Coordinates of C-alpha atoms and ligand atoms in Angstrom, one line a residue:
X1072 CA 0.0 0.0 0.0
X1073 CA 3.1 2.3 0.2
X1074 CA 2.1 3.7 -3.3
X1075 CA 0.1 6.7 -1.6
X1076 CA 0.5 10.3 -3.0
X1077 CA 1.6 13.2 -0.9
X1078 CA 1.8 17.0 -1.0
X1079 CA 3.9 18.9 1.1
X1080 CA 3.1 22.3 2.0
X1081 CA 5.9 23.9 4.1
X1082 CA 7.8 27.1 3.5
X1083 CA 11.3 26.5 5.6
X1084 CA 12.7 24.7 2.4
X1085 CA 15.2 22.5 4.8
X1086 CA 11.9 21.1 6.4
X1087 CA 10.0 20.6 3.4
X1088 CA 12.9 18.5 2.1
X1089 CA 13.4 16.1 5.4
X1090 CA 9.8 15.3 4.9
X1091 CA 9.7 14.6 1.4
X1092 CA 12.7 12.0 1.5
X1093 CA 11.6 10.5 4.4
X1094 CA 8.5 9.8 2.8
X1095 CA 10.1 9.0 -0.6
X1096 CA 12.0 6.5 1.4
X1097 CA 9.2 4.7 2.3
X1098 CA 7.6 4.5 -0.9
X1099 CA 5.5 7.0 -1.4
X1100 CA 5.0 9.3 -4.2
X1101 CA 5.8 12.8 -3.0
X1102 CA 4.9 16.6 -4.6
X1103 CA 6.3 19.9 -2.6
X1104 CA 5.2 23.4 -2.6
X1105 CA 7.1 26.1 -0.8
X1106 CA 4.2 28.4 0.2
X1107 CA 0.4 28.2 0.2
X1108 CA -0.3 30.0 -3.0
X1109 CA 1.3 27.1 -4.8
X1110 CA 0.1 24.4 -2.9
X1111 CA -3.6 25.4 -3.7
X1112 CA -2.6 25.6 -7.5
X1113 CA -1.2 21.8 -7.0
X1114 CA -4.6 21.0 -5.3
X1115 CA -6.5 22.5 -7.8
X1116 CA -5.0 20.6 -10.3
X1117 CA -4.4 17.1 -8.7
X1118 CA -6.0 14.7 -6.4
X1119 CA -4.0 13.4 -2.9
X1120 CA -3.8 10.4 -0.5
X1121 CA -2.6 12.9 1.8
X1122 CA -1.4 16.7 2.2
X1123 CA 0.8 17.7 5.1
X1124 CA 0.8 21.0 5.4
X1125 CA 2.4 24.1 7.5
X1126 CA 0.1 26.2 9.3
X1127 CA 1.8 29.5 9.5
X1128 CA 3.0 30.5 5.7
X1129 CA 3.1 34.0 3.6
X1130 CA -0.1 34.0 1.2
X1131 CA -1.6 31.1 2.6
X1132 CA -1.8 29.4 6.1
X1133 CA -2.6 25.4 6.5
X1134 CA -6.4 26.9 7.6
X1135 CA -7.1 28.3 4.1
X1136 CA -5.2 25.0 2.6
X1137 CA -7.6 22.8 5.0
X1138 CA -10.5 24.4 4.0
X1139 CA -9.7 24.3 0.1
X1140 CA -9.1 20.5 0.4
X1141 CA -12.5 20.0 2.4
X1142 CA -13.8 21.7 -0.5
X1143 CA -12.3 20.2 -3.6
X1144 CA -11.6 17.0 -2.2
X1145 CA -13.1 16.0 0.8
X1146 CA -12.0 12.2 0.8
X1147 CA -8.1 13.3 1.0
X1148 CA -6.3 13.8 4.0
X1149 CA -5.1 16.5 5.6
X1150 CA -1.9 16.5 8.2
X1151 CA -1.2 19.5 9.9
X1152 CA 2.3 20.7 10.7
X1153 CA 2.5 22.8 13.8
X1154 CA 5.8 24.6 16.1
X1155 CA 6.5 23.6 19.4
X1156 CA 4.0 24.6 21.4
X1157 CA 1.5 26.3 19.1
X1158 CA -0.5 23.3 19.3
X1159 CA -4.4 24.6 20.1
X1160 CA -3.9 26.0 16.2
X1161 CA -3.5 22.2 15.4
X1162 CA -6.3 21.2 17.7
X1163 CA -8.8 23.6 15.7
X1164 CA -7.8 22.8 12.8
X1165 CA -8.6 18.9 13.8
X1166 CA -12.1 20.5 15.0
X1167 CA -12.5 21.5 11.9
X1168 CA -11.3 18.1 9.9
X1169 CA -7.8 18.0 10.0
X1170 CA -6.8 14.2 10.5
X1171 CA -3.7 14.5 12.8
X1172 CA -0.7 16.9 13.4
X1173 CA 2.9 16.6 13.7
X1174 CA 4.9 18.7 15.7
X1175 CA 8.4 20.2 14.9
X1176 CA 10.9 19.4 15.4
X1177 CA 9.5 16.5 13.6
X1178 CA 9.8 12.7 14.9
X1179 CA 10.5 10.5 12.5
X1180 CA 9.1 7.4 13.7
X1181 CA 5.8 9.2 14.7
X1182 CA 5.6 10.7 11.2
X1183 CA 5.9 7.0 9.7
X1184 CA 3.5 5.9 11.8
X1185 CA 1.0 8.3 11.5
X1186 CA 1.1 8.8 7.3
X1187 CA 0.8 4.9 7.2
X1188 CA -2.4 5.1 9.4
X1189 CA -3.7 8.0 7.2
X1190 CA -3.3 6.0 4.4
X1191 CA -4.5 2.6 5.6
X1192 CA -7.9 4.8 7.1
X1193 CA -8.2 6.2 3.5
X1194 CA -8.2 2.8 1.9
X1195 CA -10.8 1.3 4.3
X1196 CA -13.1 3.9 4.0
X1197 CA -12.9 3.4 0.2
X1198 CA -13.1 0.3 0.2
X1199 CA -16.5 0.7 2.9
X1200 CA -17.8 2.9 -0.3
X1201 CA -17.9 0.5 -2.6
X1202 CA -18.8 -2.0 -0.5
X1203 CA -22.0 -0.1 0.8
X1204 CA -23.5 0.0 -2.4
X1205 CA -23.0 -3.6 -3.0
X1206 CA -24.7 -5.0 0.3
X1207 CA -27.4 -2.5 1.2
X1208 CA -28.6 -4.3 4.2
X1209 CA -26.7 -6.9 6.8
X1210 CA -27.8 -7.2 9.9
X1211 CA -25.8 -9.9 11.3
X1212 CA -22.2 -11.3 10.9
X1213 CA -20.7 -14.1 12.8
X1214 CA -23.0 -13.9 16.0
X1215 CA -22.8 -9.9 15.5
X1216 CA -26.3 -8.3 14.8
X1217 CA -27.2 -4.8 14.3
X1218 CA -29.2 -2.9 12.3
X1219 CA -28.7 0.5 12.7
X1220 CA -26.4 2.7 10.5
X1221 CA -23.9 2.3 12.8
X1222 CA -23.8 -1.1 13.5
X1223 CA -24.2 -1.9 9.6
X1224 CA -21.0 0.4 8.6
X1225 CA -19.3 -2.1 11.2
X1226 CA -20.6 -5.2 10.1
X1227 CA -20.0 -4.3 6.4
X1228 CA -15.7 -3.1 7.5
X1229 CA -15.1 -6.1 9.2
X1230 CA -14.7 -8.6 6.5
X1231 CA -12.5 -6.0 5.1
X1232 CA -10.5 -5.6 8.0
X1233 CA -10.0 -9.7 8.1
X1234 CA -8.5 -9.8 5.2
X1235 CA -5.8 -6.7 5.8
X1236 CA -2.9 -8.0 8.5
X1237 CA -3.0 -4.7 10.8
X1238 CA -3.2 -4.3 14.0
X1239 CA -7.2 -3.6 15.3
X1240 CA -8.3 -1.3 18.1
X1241 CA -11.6 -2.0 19.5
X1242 CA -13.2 0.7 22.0
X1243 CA -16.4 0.8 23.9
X1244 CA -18.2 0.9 26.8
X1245 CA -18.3 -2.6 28.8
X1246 CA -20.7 -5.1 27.5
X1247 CA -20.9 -3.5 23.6
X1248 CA -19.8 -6.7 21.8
X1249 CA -16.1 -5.7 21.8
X1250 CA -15.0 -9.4 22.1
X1251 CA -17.8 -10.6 19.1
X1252 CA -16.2 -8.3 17.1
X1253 CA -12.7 -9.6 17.9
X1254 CA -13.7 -13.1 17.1
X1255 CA -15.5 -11.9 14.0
X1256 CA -12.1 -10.9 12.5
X1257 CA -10.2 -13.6 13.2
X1258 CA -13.0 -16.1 12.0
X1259 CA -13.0 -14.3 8.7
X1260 CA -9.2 -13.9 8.3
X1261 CA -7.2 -16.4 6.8
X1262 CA -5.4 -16.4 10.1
X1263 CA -9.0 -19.0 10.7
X1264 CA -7.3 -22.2 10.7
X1265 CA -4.7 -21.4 13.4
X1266 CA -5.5 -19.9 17.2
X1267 CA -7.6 -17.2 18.9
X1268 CA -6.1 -16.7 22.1
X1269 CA -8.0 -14.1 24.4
X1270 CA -6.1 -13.0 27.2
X1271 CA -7.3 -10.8 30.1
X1272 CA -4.7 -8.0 31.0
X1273 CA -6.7 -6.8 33.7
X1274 CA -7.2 -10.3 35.4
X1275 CA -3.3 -11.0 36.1
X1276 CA -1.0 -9.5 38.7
X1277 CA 1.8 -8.2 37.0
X1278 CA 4.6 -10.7 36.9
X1279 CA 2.4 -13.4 35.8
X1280 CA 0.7 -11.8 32.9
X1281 CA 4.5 -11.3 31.4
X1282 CA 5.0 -15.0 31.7
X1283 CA 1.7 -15.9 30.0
X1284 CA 2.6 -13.2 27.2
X1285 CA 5.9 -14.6 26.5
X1286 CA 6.9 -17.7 28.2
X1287 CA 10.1 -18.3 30.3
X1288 CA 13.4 -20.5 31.1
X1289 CA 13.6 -23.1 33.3
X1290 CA 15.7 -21.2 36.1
X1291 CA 14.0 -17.7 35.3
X1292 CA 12.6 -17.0 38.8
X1293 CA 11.5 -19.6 41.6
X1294 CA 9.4 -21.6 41.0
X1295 CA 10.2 -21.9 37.2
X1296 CA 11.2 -25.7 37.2
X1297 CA 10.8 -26.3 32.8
X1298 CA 10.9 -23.7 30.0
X1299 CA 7.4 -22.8 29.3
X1300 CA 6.0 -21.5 26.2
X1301 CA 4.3 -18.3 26.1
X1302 CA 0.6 -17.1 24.1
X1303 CA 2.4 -15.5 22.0
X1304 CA 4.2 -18.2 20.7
X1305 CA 1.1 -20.5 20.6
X1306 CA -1.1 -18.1 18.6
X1307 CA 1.8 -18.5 15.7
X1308 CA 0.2 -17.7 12.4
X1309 CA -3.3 -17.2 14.5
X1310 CA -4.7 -13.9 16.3
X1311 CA -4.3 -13.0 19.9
X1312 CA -6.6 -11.0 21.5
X1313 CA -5.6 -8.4 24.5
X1314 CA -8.3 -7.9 26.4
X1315 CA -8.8 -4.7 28.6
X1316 CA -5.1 -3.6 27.1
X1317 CA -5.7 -0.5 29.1
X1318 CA -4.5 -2.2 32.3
X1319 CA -1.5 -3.5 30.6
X1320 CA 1.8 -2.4 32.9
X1321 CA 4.0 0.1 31.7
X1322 CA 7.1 -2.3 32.0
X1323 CA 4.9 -4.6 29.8
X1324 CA 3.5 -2.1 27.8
X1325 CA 7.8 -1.9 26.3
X1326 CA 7.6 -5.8 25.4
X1327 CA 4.5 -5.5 23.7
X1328 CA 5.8 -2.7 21.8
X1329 CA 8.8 -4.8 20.1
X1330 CA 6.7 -7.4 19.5
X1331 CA 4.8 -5.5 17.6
X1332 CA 7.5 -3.2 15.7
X1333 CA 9.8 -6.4 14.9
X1334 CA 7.8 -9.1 15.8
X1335 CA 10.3 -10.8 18.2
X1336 CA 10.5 -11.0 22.0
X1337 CA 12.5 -13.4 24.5
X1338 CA 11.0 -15.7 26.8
X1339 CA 11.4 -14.5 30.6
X1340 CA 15.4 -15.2 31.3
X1341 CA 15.5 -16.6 27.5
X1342 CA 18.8 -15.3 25.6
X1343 CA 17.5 -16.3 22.7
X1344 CA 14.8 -14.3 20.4
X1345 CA 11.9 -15.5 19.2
X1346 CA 10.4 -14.6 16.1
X1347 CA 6.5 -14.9 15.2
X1348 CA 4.2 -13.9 13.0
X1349 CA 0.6 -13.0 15.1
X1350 CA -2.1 -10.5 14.8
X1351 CA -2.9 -7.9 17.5
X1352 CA -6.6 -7.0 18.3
X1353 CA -6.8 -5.2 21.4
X1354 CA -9.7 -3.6 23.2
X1355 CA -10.4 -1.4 26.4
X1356 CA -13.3 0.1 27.4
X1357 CA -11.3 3.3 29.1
X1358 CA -10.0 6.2 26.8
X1359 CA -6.2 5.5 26.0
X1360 CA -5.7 9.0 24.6
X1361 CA -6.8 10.2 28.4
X1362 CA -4.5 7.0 29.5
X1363 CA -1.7 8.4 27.4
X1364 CA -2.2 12.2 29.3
X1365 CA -2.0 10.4 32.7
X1366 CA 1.2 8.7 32.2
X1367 CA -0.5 5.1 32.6
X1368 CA -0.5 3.7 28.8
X1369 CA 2.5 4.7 26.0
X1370 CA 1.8 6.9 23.0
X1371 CA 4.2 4.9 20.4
X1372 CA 2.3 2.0 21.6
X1373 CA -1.2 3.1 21.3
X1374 CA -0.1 4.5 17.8
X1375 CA 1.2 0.7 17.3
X1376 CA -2.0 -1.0 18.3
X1377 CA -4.3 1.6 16.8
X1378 CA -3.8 1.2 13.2
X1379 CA -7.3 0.4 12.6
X1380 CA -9.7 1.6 15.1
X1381 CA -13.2 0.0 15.4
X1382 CA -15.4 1.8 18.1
X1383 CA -18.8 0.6 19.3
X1384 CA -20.9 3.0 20.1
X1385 CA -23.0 2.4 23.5
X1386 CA -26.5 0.7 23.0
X1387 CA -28.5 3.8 24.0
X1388 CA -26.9 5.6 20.9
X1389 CA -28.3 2.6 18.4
X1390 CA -31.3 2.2 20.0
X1391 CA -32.8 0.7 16.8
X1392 CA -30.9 -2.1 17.2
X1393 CA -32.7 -3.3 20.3
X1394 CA -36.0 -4.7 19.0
X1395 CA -33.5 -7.0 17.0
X1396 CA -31.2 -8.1 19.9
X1397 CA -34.6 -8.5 21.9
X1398 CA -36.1 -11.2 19.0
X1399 CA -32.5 -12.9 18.6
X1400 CA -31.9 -13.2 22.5
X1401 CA -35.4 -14.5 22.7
X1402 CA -34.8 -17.0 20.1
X1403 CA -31.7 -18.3 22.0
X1404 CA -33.4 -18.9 24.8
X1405 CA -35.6 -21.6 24.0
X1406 CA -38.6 -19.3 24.0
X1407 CA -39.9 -20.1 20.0
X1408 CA -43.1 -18.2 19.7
X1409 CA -42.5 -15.7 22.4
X1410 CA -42.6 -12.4 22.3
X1411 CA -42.9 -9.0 23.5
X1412 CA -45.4 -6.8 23.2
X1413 CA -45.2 -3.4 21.7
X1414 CA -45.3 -1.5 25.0
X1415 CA -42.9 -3.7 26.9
X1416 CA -40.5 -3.3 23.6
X1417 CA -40.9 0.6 23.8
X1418 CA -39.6 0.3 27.7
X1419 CA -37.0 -1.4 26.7
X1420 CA -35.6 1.2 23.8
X1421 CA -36.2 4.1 26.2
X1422 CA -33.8 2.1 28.9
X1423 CA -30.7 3.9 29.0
X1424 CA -28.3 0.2 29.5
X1425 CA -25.6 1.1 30.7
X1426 CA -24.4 -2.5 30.9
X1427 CA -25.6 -2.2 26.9
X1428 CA -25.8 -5.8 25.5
X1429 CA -24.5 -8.2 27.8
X1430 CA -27.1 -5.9 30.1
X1431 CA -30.2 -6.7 27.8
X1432 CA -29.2 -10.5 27.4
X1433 CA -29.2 -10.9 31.1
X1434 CA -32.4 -8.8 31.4
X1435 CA -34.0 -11.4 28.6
X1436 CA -32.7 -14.3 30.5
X1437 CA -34.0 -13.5 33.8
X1438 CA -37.3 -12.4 32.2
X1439 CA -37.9 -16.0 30.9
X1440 CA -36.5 -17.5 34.1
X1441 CA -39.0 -15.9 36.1
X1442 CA -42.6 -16.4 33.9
X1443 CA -44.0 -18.9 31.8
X1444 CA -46.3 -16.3 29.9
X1445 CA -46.3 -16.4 26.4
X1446 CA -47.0 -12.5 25.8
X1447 CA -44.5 -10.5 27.8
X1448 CA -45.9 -7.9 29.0
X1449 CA -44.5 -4.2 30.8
X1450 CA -45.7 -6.4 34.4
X1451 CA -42.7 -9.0 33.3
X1452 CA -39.6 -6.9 32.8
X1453 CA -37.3 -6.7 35.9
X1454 CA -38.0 -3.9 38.8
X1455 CA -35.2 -1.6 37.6
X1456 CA -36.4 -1.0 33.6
X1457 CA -39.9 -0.7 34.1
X1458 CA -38.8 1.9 37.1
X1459 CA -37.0 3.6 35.3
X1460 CA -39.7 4.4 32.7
X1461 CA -41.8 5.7 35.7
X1462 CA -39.6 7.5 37.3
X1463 CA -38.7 9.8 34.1
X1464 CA -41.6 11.4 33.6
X1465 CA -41.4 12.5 37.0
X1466 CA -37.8 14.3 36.7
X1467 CA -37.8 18.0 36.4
X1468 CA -37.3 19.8 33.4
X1469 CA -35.1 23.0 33.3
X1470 CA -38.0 25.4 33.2
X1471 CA -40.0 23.7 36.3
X1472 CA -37.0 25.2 38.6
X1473 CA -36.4 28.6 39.7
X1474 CA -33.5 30.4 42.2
X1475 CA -34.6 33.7 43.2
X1476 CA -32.6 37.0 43.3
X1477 CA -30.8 35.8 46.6
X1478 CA -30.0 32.4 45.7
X1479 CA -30.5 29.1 46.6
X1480 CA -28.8 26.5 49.0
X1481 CA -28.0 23.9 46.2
X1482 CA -27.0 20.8 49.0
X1483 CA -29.9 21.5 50.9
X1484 CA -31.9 21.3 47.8
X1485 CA -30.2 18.0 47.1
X1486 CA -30.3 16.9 49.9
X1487 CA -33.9 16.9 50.6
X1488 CA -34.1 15.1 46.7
X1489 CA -32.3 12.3 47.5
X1490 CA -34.1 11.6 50.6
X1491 CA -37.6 11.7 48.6
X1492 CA -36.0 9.1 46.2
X1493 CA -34.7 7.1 48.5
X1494 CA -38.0 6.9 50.0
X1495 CA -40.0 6.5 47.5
X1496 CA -38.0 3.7 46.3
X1497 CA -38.5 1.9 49.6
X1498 CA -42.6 2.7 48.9
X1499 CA -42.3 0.8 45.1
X1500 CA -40.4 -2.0 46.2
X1501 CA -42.2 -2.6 49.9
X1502 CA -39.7 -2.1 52.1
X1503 CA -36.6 -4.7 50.0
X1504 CA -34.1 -2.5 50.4
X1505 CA -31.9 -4.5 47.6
X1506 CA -34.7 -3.9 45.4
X1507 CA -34.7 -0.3 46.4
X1508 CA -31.1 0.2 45.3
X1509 CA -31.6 -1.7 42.1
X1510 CA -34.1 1.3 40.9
X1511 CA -31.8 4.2 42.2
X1512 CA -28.8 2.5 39.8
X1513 CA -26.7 2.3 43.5
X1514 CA -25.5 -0.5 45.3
X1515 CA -27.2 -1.9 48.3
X1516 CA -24.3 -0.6 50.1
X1517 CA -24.9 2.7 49.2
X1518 CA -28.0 2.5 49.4
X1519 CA -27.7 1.8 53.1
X1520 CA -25.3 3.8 53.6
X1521 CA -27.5 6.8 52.6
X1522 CA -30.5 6.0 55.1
X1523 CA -27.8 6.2 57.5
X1524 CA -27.4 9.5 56.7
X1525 CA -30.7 11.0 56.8
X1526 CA -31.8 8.3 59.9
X1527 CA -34.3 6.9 57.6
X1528 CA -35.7 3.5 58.8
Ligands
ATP1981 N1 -24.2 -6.9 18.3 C1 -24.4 -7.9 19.1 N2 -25.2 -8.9 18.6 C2 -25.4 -10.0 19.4 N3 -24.9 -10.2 20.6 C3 -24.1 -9.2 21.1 C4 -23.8 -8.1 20.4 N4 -23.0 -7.3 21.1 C5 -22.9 -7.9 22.3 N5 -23.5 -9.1 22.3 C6 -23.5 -10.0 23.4 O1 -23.4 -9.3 24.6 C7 -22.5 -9.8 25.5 C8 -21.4 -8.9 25.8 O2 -20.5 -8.8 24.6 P1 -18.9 -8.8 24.7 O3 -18.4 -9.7 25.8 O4 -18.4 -8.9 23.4 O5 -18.8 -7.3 25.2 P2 -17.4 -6.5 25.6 O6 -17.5 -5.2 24.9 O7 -16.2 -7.3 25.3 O8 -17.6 -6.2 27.1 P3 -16.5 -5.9 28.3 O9 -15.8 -4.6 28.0 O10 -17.3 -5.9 29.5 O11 -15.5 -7.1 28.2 C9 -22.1 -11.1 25.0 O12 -22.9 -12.2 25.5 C10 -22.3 -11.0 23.5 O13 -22.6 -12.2 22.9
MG1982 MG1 -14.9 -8.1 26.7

């Protein structure tokens, strides 16, 4: 794929050269202009992969360049090119549709990285093009269903992304179908025949997870009595899958990374390295570009892992998907000819889920574990959803409040709320204080905890 076409805009001619044989050195087919007057004659006359351009030039800025591009040619790419420490100019102009920026003085390994993710995001969403007119409607892949827009732009890219060898990303909120969509690509990739492994980085102490990962010599540490071969090494030619990747180690986090740049590692007290050839799909559900601000999770790294990026969007932004997930569920649990009636189906798409699928599933199940019923009616669904519907209409809209000229007391106010909710979800579920907390969204200890407060018995 190295035969994408670039234009550099950049006035410092010194720079402008760097770039363009850095770029020429990886393949890629490179135009220059030396202020912004030219480079919107080039863009008139040509059409991109990518433009990286300067955003402070004579006749010209990168703004005026961005918004020519969005203009003429929305589908390229535009890379901004910002000094040290000017970068909220960058950060507008990604506001405004910008793809990335670079900084000077420039990185060079960050600039690789980031120009081949440009281009590999260009391809795809090509590729998505033509494929969207082809199949007009899918709603389910592998185990995945979905038909809402959303959903059926990622259930068209994943075949696509099977059959490409890059790394895959997958971000969402906990219970989205992050690990579906994991298994979708690998079940689709040629990489079928060989291993998934799924591995957990959240659920291992720190030392141990390195020794699943990669394996160590007999000797290595006590307790390490044979050599033992690591995930890695078993998922040869297969996919492995890293699982909440945002609790990965920062000590770890440096292995990873030369797996994934050279594709060899050693075993834990191994002298030898160890070559393989595995894919990456990694997931989290927290935000690794916050991660990356706190000092918990590495930028080259995330850069590494990220170089195709499927997010699931949260179940109460698709909500046309759930009159689907509520037949298929239904299906799988052995309840043939039952269904839902229209009402009980509207409670559900007004449910906010914030456990989003796996939440629904368990709903579904629990539904058909307590009633034999063959209509399912609002009376079925569990305490907490068919609360919630009543409790909604009862919250207060902005214009039912008022604060007069001398103000209010905002924690008395609040106060006195919380103790009318808590009460009144004692009232709905007769006294069963676990109930009680399942309608507030709080545990049972807080729950408690809070009648403590106010000495309500
Ligand atoms: N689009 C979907 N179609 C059918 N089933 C789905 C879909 N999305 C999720 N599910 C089901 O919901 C449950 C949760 O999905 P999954 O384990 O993939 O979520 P996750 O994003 O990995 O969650 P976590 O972050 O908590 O690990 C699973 O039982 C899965 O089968
Ligand atoms: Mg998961």
């Amino acid at each position: 794929m190295n035969n994408g076409k670039i234009l550099i805009i950049e006035d410092e001619k010194s720079m402008n050269d760097v770039l363009s044989m850095l770029l020429e050195d990886e393949g890629y087919n490179v135009s220059q202009a030396l202020d912004g007057k030219e480079g919107i004659d080039i863009i008139r006359k040509d059409i991109f992969d990518i433009i990286i351009t300067d955003i402070k030039m004579p006749y010209a800025d990168g703004f005026t360049i961005l918004k020519t591009v969005l203009e003429l040619s929305p589908e390229t790419i535009v890379i901004m090119i910002t000094a040290f420490g000017t970068t909220e100019d960058a950060i507008d102009a990604m506001k405004m549709g910008a793809y990335d920026y670079i900084q000077k003085p420039f990185k060079i390994d960050e600039i690789r990285i980031i120009v081949r993710n440009a281009l590999e995001k260009r391809l795809l969403s090509r590729q998505v093009k033509t494929l969207r007119t082809q199949v007009e409607q899918t709603y389910r892949l592998e185990k995945l269903i979905g038909k809402s827009l959303k959903m059926r732009e990622i259930l068209m890219t994943i075949p696509k992304i099977a059959e490409s060898s890059s790394n895959v990303l997958i971000t969402g909120e906990s219970g989205c179908g992050k690990e579906l969509v994991a298994h979708a690509i690998h079940n689709l990739s040629k990489r079928v025949e060989k291993e998934f492994i799924a591995v957990n980085c959240a659920a291992f102490p720190e030392g141990l997870l390195e020794s699943e990962l990669f394996g160590y010599m007999r000797g290595a540490f006590t307790g390490a009595i044979l050599n033992k071969e690591g995930l890695f090494e078993a998922a040869e030619a297969g996919s492995i899958f890293l699982d909440e990747i945002g609790d990965m180690p920062l000590n770890l986090q440096a292995k990873l990374l030369r797996v994934l740049e050279d594709g060899s590692f050693r075993r834990i007290g191994g002298l030898k390295d160890i070559k393989v050839d595995v894919r990456v799909i990694s997931a989290t559900n927290k935000n690794l570009l916050d991660e990356i601000e706190y000092g918990n999770f590495r930028q080259d790294l995330y850069y590494r892992l990220n170089v195709i990026h499927v997010h699931l969007p949260p179940l109460r932004e698709r909500k046309e998907d759930i009159p689907l997930l509520i037949e298929n569920f239904t299906g799988q649990y052995n309840a043939v000819g039952r269904r839902f009636t229209k009402d009980a189906v509207d409670v559900f798409i007004n449910y906010p889920w914030h456990g989003n699928v796996r939440e629904l599933k368990n709903a579904i199940e629990r539904i058909f574990t307590f009633t034999d019923k063959q209509l399912i009616t609002i009376d079925e669904l569990p305490m907490e959803i068919k609360g919630y519907e009543a409790n909604k209409t009862k919250q207060c809209q902005k214009g039912d409040i008022e604060i007069s000229s001398d103000g209010v007391n905002l924690d008395l106010i609040m106060e006195d709320m919380e103790k009318k909710y808590l009460l009144k979800a004692l009232e709905l579920s007769k006294g069963v204080k676990m109930d009680a907390a399942r309608l507030l969204h709080i545990s049972f200890r807080q729950f408690r905890h809070r009648l403590k407060k106010y000495g309500i018995n």
